[in-house]
Each structure stands twice: as C-alpha cells, then as structure tokens.
Coordinates of C-alpha atoms and ligand atoms in Angstrom, one line a residue:
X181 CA 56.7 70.0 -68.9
X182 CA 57.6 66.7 -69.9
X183 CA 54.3 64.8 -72.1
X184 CA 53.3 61.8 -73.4
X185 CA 53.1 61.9 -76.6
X186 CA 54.5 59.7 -79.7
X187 CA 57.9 59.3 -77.7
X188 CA 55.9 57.5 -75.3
X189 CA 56.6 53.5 -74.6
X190 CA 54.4 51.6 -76.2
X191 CA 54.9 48.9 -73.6
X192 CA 51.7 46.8 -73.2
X193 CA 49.9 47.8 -70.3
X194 CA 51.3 47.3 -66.7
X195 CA 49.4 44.5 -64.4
X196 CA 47.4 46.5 -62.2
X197 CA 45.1 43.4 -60.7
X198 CA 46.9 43.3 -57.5
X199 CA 46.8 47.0 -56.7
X200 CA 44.7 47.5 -53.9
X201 CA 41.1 48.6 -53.9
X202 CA 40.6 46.2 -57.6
X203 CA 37.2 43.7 -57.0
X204 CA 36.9 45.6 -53.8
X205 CA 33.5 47.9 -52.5
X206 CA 34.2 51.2 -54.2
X207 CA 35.5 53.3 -51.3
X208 CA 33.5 55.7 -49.8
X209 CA 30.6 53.4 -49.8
X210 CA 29.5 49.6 -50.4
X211 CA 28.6 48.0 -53.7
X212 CA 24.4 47.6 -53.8
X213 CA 25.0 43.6 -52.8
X214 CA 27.7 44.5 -49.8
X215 CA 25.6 47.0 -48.7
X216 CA 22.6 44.5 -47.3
X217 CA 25.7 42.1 -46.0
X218 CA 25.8 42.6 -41.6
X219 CA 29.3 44.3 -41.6
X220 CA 31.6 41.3 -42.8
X221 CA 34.9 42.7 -43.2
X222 CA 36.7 45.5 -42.0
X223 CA 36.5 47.8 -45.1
X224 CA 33.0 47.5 -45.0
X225 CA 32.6 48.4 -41.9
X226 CA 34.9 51.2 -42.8
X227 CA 32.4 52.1 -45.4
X228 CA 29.5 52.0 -43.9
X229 CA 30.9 54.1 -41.1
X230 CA 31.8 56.6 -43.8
X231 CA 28.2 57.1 -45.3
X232 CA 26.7 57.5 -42.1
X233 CA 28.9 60.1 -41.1
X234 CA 27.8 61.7 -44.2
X235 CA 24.6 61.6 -43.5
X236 CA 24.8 63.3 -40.2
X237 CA 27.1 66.2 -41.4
X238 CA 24.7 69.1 -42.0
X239 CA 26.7 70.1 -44.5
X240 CA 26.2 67.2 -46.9
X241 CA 23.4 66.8 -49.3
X242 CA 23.4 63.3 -47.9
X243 CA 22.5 64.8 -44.3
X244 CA 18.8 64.5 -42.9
X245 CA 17.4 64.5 -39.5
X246 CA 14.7 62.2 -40.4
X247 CA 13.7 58.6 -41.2
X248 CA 11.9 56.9 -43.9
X249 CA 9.6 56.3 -41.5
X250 CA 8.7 59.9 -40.6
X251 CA 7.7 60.6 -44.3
X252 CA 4.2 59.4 -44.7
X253 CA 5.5 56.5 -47.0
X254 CA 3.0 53.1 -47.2
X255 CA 4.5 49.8 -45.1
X256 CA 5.3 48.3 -48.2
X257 CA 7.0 51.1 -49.8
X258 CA 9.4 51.2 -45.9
X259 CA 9.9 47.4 -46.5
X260 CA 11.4 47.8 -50.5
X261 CA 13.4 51.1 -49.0
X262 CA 14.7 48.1 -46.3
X263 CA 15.4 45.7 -48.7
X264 CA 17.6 48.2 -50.7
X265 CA 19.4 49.1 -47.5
X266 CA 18.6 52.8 -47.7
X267 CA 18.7 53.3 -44.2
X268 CA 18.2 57.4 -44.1
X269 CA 16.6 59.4 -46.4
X270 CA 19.5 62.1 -48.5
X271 CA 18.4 65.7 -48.0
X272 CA 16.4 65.8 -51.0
X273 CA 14.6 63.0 -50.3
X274 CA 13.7 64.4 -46.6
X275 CA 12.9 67.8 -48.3
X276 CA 10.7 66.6 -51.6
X277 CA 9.1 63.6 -50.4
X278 CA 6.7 65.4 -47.7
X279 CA 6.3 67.7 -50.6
X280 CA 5.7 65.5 -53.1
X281 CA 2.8 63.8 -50.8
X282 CA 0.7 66.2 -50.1
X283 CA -2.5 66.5 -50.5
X284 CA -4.0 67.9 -52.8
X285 CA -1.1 67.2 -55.2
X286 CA 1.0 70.2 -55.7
X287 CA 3.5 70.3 -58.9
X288 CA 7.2 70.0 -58.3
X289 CA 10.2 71.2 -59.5
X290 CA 13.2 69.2 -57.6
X291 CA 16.8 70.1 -57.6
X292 CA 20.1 68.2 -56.0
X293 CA 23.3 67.4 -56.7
X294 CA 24.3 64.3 -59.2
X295 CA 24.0 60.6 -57.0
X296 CA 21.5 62.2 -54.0
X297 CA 19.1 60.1 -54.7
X298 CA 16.1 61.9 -56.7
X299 CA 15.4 59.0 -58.5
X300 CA 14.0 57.5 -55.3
X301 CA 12.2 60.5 -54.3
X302 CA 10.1 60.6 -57.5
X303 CA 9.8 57.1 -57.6
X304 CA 8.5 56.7 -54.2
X305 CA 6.3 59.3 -55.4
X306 CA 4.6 57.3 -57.9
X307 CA 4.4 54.4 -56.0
X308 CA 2.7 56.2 -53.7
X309 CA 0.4 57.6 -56.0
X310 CA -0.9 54.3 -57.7
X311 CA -4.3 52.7 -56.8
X312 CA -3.0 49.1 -56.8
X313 CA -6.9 47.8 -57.6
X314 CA -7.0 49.4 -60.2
X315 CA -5.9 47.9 -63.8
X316 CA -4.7 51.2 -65.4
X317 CA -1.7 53.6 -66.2
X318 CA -1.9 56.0 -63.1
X319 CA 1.9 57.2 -63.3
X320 CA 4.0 58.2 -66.5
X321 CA 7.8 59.0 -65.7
X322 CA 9.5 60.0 -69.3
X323 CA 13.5 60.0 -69.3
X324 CA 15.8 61.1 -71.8
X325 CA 17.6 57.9 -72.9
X326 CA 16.6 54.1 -73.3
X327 CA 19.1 53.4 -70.7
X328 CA 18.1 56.0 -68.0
X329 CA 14.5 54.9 -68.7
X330 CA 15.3 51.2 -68.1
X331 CA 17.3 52.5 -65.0
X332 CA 15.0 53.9 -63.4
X333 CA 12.2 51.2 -64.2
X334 CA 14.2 48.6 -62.1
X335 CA 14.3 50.9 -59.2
X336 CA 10.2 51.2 -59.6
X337 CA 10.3 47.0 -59.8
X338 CA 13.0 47.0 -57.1
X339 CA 10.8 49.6 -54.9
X340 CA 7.6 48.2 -55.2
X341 CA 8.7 44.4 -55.0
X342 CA 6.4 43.9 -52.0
X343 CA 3.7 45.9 -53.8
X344 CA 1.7 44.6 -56.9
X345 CA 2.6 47.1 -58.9
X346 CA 2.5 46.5 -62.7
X347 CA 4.7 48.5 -64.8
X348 CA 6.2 48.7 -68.4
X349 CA 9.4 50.2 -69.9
X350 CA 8.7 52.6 -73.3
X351 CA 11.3 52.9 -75.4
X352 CA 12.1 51.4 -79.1
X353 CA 12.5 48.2 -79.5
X354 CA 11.8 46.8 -75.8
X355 CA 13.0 43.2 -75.5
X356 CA 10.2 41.3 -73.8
X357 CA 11.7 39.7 -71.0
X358 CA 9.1 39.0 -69.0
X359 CA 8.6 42.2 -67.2
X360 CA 9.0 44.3 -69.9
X361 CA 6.4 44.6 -73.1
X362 CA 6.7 45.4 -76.1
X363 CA 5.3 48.4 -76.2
X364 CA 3.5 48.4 -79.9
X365 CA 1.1 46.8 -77.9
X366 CA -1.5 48.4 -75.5
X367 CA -0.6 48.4 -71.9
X368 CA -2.6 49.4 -68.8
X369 CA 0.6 48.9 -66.5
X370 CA 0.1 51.1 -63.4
X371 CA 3.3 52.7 -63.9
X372 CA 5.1 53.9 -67.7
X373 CA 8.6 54.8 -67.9
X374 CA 10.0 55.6 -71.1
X375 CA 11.5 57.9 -73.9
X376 CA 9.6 60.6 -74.6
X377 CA 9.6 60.1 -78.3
X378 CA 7.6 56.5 -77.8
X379 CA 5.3 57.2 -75.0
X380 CA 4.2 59.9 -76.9
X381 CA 3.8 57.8 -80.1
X382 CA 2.0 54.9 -77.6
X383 CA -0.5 57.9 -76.2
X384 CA -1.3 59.2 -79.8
X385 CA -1.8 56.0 -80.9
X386 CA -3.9 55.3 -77.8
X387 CA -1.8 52.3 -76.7
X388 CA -1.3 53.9 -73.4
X389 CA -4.6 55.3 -72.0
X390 CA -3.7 58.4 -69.6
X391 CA -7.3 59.6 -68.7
X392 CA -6.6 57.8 -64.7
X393 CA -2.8 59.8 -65.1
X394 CA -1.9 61.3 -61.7
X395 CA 1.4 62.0 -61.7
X396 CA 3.6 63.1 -64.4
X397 CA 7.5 63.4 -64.1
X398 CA 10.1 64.1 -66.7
X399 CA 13.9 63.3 -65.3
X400 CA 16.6 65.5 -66.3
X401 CA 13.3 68.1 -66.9
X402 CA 16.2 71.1 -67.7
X403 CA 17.4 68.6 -70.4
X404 CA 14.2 67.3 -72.0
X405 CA 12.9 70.7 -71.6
X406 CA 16.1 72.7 -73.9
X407 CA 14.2 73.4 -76.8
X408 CA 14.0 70.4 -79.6
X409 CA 12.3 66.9 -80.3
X410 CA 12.7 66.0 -76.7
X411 CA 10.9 69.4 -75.7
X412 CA 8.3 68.7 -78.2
X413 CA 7.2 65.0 -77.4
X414 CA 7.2 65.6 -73.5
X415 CA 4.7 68.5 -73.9
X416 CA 2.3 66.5 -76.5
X417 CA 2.6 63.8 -73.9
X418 CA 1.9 66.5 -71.2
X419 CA -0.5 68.3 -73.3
X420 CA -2.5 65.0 -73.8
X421 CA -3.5 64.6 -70.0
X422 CA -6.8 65.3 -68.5
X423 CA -7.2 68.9 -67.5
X424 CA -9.1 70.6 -65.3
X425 CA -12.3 73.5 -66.2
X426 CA -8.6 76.5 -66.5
X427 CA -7.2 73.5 -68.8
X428 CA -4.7 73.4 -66.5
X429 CA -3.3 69.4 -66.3
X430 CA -4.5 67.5 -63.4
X431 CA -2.0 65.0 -62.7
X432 CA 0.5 66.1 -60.7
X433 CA 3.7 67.0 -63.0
X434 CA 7.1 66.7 -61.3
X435 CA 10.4 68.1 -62.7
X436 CA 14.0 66.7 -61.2
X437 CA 17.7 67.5 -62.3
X438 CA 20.5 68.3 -60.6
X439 CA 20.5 71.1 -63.2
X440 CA 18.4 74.4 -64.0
X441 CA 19.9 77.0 -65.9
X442 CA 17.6 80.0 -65.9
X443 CA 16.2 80.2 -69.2
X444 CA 14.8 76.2 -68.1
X445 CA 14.2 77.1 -64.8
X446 CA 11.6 80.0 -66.4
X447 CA 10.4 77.5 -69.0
X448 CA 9.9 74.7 -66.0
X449 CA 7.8 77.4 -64.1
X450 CA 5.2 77.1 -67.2
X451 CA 5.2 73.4 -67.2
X452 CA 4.9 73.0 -63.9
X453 CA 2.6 76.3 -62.8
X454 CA 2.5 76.6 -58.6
X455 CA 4.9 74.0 -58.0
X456 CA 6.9 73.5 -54.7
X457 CA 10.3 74.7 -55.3
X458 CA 14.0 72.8 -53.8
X459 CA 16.5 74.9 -55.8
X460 CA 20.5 74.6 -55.0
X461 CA 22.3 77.8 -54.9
X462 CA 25.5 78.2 -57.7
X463 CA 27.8 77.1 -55.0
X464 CA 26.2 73.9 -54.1
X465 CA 26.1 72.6 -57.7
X466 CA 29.0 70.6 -57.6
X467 CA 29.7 67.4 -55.4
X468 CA 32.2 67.9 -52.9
X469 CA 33.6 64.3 -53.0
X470 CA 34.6 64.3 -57.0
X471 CA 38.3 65.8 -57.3
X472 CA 38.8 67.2 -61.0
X473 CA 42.1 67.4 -62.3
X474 CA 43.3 67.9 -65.8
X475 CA 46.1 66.3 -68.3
X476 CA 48.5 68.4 -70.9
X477 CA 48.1 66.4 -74.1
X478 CA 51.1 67.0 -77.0
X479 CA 48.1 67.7 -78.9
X480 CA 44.8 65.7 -80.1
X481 CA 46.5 62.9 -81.0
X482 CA 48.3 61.9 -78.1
X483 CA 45.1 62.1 -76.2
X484 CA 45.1 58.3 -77.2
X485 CA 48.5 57.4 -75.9
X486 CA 47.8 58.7 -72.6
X487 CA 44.1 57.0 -72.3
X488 CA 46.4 53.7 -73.7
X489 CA 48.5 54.7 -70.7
X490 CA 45.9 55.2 -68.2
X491 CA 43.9 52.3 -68.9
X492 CA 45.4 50.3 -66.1
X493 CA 44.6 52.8 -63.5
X494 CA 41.4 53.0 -65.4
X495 CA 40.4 49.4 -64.7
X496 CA 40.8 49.4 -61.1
X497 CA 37.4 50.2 -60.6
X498 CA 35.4 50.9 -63.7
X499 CA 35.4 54.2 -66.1
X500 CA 33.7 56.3 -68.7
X501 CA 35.6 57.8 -71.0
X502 CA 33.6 61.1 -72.7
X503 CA 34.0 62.6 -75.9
X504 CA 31.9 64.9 -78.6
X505 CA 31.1 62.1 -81.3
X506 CA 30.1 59.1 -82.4
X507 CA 32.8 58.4 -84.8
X508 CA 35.5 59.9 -82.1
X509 CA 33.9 56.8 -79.9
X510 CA 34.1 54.3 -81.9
X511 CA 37.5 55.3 -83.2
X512 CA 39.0 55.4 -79.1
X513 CA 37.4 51.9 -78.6
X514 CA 39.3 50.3 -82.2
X515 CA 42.7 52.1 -80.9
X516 CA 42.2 50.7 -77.5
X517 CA 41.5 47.6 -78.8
X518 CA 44.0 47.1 -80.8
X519 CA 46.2 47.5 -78.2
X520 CA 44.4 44.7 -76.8
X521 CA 42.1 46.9 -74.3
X522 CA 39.5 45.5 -73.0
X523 CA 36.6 48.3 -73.7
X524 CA 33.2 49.1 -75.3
X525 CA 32.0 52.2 -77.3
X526 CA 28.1 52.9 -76.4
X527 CA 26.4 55.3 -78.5
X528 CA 23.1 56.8 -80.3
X529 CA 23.8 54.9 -83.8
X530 CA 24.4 52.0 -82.1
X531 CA 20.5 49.4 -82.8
X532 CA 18.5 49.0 -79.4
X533 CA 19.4 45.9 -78.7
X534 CA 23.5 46.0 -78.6
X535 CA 22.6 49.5 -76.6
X536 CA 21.1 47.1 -74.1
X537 CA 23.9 44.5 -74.3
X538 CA 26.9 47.4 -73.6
X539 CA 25.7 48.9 -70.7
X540 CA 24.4 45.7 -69.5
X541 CA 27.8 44.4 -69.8
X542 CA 29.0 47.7 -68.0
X543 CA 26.5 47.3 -65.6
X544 CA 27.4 43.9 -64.6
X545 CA 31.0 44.7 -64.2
X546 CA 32.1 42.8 -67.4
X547 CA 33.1 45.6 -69.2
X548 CA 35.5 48.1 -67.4
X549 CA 35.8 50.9 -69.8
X550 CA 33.2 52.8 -71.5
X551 CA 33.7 55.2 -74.2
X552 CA 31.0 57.1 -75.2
X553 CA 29.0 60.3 -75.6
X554 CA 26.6 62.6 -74.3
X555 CA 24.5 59.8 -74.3
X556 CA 25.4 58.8 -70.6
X557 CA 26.3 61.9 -69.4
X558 CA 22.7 61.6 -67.5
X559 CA 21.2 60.3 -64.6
X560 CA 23.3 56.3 -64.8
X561 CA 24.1 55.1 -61.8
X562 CA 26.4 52.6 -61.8
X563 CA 28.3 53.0 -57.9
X564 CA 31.5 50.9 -59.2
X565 CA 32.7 53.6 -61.9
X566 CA 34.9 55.8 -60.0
X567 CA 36.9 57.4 -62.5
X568 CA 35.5 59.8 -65.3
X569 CA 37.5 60.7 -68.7
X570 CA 36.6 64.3 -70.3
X571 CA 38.4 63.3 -73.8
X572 CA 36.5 66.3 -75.5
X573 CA 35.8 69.1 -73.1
X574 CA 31.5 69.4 -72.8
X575 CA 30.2 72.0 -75.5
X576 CA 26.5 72.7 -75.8
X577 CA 25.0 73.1 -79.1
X578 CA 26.7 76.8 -80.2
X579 CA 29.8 75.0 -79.9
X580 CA 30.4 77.2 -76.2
X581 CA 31.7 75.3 -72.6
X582 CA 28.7 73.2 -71.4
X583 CA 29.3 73.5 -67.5
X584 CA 25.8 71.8 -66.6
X585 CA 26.9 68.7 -68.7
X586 CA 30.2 68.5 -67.5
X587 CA 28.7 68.6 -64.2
X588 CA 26.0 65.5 -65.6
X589 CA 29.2 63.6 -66.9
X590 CA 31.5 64.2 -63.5
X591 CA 28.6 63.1 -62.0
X592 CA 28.8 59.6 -63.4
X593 CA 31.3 59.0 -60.0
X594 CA 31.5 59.7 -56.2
X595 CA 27.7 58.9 -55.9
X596 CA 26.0 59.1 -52.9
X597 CA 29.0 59.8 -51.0
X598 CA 31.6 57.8 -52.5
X599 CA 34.4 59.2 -54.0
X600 CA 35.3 59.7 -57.0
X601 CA 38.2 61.4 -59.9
X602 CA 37.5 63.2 -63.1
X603 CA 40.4 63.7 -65.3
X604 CA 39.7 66.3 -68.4
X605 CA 42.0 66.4 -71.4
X606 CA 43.5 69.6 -72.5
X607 CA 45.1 69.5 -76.1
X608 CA 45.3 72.9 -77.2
X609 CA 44.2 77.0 -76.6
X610 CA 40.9 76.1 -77.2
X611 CA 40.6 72.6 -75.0
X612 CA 42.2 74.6 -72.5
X613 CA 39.6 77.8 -72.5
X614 CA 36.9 75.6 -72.3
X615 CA 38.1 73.8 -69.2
X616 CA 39.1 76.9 -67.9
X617 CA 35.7 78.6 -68.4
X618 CA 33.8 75.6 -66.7
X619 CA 36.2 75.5 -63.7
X620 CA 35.7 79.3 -63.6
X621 CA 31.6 79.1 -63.7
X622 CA 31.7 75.9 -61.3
X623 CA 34.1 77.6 -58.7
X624 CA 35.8 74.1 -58.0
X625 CA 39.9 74.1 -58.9
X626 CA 40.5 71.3 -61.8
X627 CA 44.0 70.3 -61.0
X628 CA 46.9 69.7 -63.0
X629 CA 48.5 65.9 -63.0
X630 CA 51.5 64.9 -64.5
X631 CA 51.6 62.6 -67.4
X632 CA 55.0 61.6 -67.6
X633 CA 55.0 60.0 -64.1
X634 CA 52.7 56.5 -64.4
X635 CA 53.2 55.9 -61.0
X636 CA 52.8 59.2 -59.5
X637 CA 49.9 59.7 -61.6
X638 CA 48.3 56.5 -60.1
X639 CA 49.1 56.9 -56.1
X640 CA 47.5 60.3 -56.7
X641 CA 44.4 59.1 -57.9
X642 CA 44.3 56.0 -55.4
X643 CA 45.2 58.8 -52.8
X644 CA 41.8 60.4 -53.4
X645 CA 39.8 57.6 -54.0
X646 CA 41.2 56.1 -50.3
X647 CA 40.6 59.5 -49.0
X648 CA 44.4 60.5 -48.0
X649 CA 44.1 63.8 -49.7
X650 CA 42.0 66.6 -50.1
X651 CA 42.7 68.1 -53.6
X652 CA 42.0 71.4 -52.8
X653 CA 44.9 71.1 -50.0
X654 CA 47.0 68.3 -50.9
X655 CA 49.9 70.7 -53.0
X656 CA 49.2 68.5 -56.5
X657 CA 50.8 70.7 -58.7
X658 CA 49.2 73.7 -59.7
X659 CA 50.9 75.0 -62.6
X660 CA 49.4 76.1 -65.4
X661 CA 48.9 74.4 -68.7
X662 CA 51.3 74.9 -71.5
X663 CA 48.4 75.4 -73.5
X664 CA 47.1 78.4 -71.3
X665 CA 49.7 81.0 -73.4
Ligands
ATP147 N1 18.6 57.0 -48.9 C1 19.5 56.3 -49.5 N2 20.4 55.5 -48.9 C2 21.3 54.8 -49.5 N3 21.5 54.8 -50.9 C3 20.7 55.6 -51.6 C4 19.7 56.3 -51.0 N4 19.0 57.0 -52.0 C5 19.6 56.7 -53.1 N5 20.6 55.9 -52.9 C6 21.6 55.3 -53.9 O1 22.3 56.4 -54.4 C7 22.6 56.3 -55.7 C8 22.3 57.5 -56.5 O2 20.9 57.7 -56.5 P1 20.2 58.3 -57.8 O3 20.6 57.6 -59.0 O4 18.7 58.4 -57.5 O5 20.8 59.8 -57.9 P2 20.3 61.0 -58.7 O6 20.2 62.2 -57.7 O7 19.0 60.7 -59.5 O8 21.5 61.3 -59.6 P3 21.6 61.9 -61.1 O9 21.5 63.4 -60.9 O10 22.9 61.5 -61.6 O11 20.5 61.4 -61.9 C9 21.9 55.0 -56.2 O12 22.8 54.0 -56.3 C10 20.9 54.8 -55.2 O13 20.6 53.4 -55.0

C-alpha cells in the first residue's frame, strides 16, 4: 500500500476555505445560535428536519415519546429549556428525569451514549432541587476537569436564566468574572460545580457549608470513581454530607457516564446504595452516527506528515487531535506550527488560566485544531468539532487498549445526532493490536482510508459528514493493515 511518509510533498497546505460545508451549521444538526433562528435557509431547514427525525426513530437514543412539558419540570425551568431550543427531551432525559424527581429522592446511577444530553438531565435536576429563598449551597455537582466543570456551570447559568439561581464554579484558580468567585473565599451559592480536589479542600476548610446539601452528582462517576486522587476527594466530599440515623447520606447522590465497566458499576452500587438504574447494553455503547476509520502510518514518525497533510480537511469544521502525553502534545502543535498551522496544545501542565484561554479560543471557533490529551477525552461539548484524531491509540493505566476512553474521545463529535469521523493512527504491530482489540470489544468496524490519495481521502470524509455513505456499507476499502502481519 502506497504511504505517506518522508517521501511525501511537503507542499504547504492546499486552500480548503471554499470547500463546502466550511463556516457552515455542522451537518446533522444546527450550531447552538442557528438553532433558535425560524428556519432561514435551506440547510437549516435540512438540519432541523434531520434531528427531528432522530428523535422520532425508536431506535435512537435521541427518540422520546414525550415533552418537556410532561416531566414535572417548574415553568421556569420549560422557559430556559425554550430558550436553548431543546424542543424534545433525548431518551435519557425522558427516562431519568421522572426518576430523578421523585419524591422521596431516590439515588441514581445514569447511563447513555456520548452527546445525549445527561448534562441536562442532572442539571435540571438540581435546579429543581434548589430552594431559591434560601441563601445556601443545596446542590454540589463535582466533574473531573476545570473545563468540564466550567462546562457544565454555563449550562446551570444558561438553565436557570429565568430562575434566581446563584451558583459558583470550584476549581483552582477561578478567574472572577463576575459570575464566578474565587473560591478561597466562602460561598453560599445555591449550586457548586467543581473539581473534586477543591471542593473538597473548600468543604474541609468549611468555605462551602453542605449541611442544606440535597443532591450530590459526580459526572463521568465511572471515571472519578477508578481508584486514585479523584476517587478519594469525591468520597471525603461525599463522606462529609449530612447522614441519616443508618449513616447513610441524605442528599440525593447521582452518578452519570456514558461509561460503566463492571468493576465501577459494583463500586457505584456502594456509593449510590438503592439507586434507580438506566444501564445501556454492550451493543448500544457506541453512537451510531460516528464512522471510525483508521490510517497506515510508515511508522511513528510519519504520523506527523499525515496530520500536516490532513490539516486542511481538519479545518473544515474543527478537530481534536488525541495522543498519550503531554510532551507528545506540545511537540505535534510546534511541528504543526512550524509548518505554519494554525493550532493549540491544551493540557494538564499547562497554568489555569492559559487552560481557560485554549479552549476558550476552541470554544469560540478561533482555534480549529486542538491537540491534546486525556484531558478532554470527557464530557466537552463543543457541536462544531466534527472530526476526532486518535494519534496514540487509548491505553488505560497498565498500558492495555482503553475502549471506554476511546469511546469518551470519539465522543468528542457527531453529538446529539450530528455526524461525525474518527480517524485512529496505526504505526506499528502494537498500534495496530490495540485498535484492533477496541474495534473487537466495541463491535463497530474501524475502516481503512487511504493516505496517499488527499482528495479521495477528503470526499470520503465529507461523504459521511453530508450523509452520502454509510461506512458500514459504502465498500471503503477494507483491507487490512500492513501492520496486522
Ligand atoms: N433535548 C435536547 N434538544 C436539543 N439539544 C440538546 C438536548 N439535550 C441536550 N442537547 C445538546 O446536546 C449536546 C450534548 O449534550 P451533553 O453535553 O449533555 O451530552 P452528554 O450526554 O453529557 O455527553 P458526554 O457523555 O460526552 O458527557 C449539547 O450541545 C446540548 O446542548
């Protein structure tokens, strides 16, 4: 099979600005501004047309045969949900927020595919839970990263806009910006959403006061519960709420991922003792609408010529690019850059506050190419990326496959419907045992693309973003890697 490799061109990349699809909605589904917009062109309209079929097909975890309005949810909470433009609930939604509801509170532990919309569910949740006259912290959602935690605090503030909610973000080094404190100092916001390694900190040190605590949810719970610091500062958090007379934990305590693997699922059953279960079956895991295919490298090297090469069809929409390290990161970005790439390396030893400025930059649209690590395999939900880069195949801490993260990262695109590509980079034996392995325990075929064929590598990725081809039917070639003997 022909490669890229060091004999490739080193032709500066081609002008992709006036392919179609570039400052357009992501297809499958309209960017969060479009989507409040009465249908004003024809590819919204196209869009829109799209989601709602999705959500009528039984078949999709998008699908429900109810409104917001049947759910029990307060006025004001229906008029955010408006504002946002969620017009149906997503299965999990339908399913958890009756459950999460009820009365008396009954624990949860929530699973659905990557971009269904859990953050809503639990978020609605808490909403729902808060006594608005009363000046104290009544809700305490903990999430694994300072950019998943800040995430998911604008959805609260988005939510709640026509509620007078008061609310704080917890992680190091919060930039007061007038909605967020600092959070060295005490708060009695209604609702906390943070790291758990600083709320903890802020509960020890009483700056957060959790006696009036009534619901408790940890995002990514199958993450934050894997044994380690993570593990450790959730549960003193968790183990410093009220209890009841069988020291059992009053608040309500609520567990979401789109991820259990058993050995969690067990552990979550302690945490969470009684709770109302929504589990996905094996087959369900993955998210129909994200085609996977995979790219023969030379060898490790020549990874970077073909990203070099990509990174037109890369900035058609927006991408993340994931690999094992920090140093592997930053050394993608300076290659990139010195090809005079535009792009941005976002990781853990990067200070707080440039953290905040890259995916900010991301987020806004500025940036169109993230490299990174683990770090945002989880839970960021940015609707414009639609193309995902698997540098390093996913390994979890013994060095083995890491299927759930790999699902986590692919899940960075196609969400809530929209479609997406995830292209995994296979270098050698091992690279290509690893993808193997995860393709085997997902049971969803990772397809071969060529690499020496720009253009035919880009119609086939614009063919499955515009929804021309089904992957699993569309005759891509299927041949096996050169790597595989
Ligand atoms: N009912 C709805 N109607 C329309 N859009 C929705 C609805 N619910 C959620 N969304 C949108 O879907 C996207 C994905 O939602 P969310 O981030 O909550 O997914 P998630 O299930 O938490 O994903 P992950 O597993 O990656 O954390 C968000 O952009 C959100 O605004």
């Amino acid at each position: 099979m022909a490669q890229l490799g060091s004999a490739m061109p080193t032709a500066p990349p081609r002008n992709v600005q006036g392919l179609e699809g570039r400052n357009k909605p992501v297809p499958g589904r309209q960017d969060t501004e479009d989507r409040g917009s009465l249908v004003s062109t024809l590819q919204n309209y196209e869009v829109q047309v799209t989601l709602a079929d999705q959500q009528a097909d039984p078949n999709s975890p998008l699908y429900s045969i109810k409104k917001f309005q049947d759910l029990g949810l307060a006025p004001e909470l229906l008029q955010g949900l408006t504002m946002m433009n969620f017009f149906k609930p997503s299965k999990v939604q339908e399913r958890a927020l009756p459950l999460l509801l009820q009365n008396p509170p009954r624990n949860l532990i929530g699973q659905s595919q990557s971009g269904t919309g859990k953050t809503a569910a639990f978020t609605l949740a808490m909403l729902s839970r808060v006594d608005f006259a009363k000046d104290a912290t009544q809700a305490i959602c903990l999430a694994p990263t300072r950019e998943l935690a800040r995430q998911i605090l604008d959805v609260v503030v988005t939510m709640g806009k026509f509620t007078p909610v008061t609310t704080i973000c917890a992680v190091p080094e919060m930039a007061q910006d007038g909605r967020m404190h600092a959070p060295s100092a005490p708060t009695r916001a209604q609702i906390v959403v943070g790291t758990p390694g600083t709320v903890a900190n802020m509960v020890r040190n009483r700056k957060i006061d959790v006696s009036n605590v009534q619901i408790f949810v940890l995002d990514e719970a199958d993450n934050m519960l894997d044994a380690g610091a993570l593990n450790d500062q959730c549960l003193e958090v968790k183990n410093r709420l009220p209890q009841d007379a069988n020291s059992r934990t009053r608040a309500q305590i609520v567990l979401f991922s789109a991820t259990f693997p058993d050995e969690v699922r067990r552990y979550a059953n302690n945490i969470a003792p009684g709770a109302n279960k929504i589990e996905l079956k094996k087959e369900e895991l993955s998210v129909a609408n994200i085609a996977q295919f995979y790219m023969d490298c030379k060898d490790a090297d020549s990874r970077n010529d073909i990203l070099a090469e990509l990174y037109g069809i890369l900035t058609v929409g927006q991408s993340i690019v994931f690999c094992d390290t920090r140093s592997t990161a930053d050394s993608i970005a300076n290659r990139m850059k010195e090809d005079y790439h535009k792009v941005a390396a976002l990781h853990g030893a990067k200070d707080a506050n440039e953290r905040d400025a890259l995916i900010d930059s991301f987020r806004d649209g500025k940036t169109k190419v993230l490299i990174t690590t683990n770090v945002m395999a989880r839970g960021i939900d940015i609707p414009q990326v639609n193309m995902i880069v698997n540098y390093d195949m996913p390994k979890d801490a013994s060095g083995r496959p890491d299927a759930e993260t790999y699902l986590h990262r692919i899940g960075r695109t196609g969400r809530f419907g929209a479609k997406g590509v995830a292209i995994n980079f296979v270098h050698d034996l091992k690279s290509w045992n690893e993808m193997r392995e995860i393709e085997r325990r997902l049971d969803r075929p990772i397809i071969r693309v060529e690499t020496d064929d720009i253009d035919l590598m880009e119609k086939t990725f614009n063919d499955v973003l515009k929804k021309k081809v089904n992957v699993q039917s569309s005759g891509v070639n299927q041949e096996v890697s050169t790597h595989a003997k």
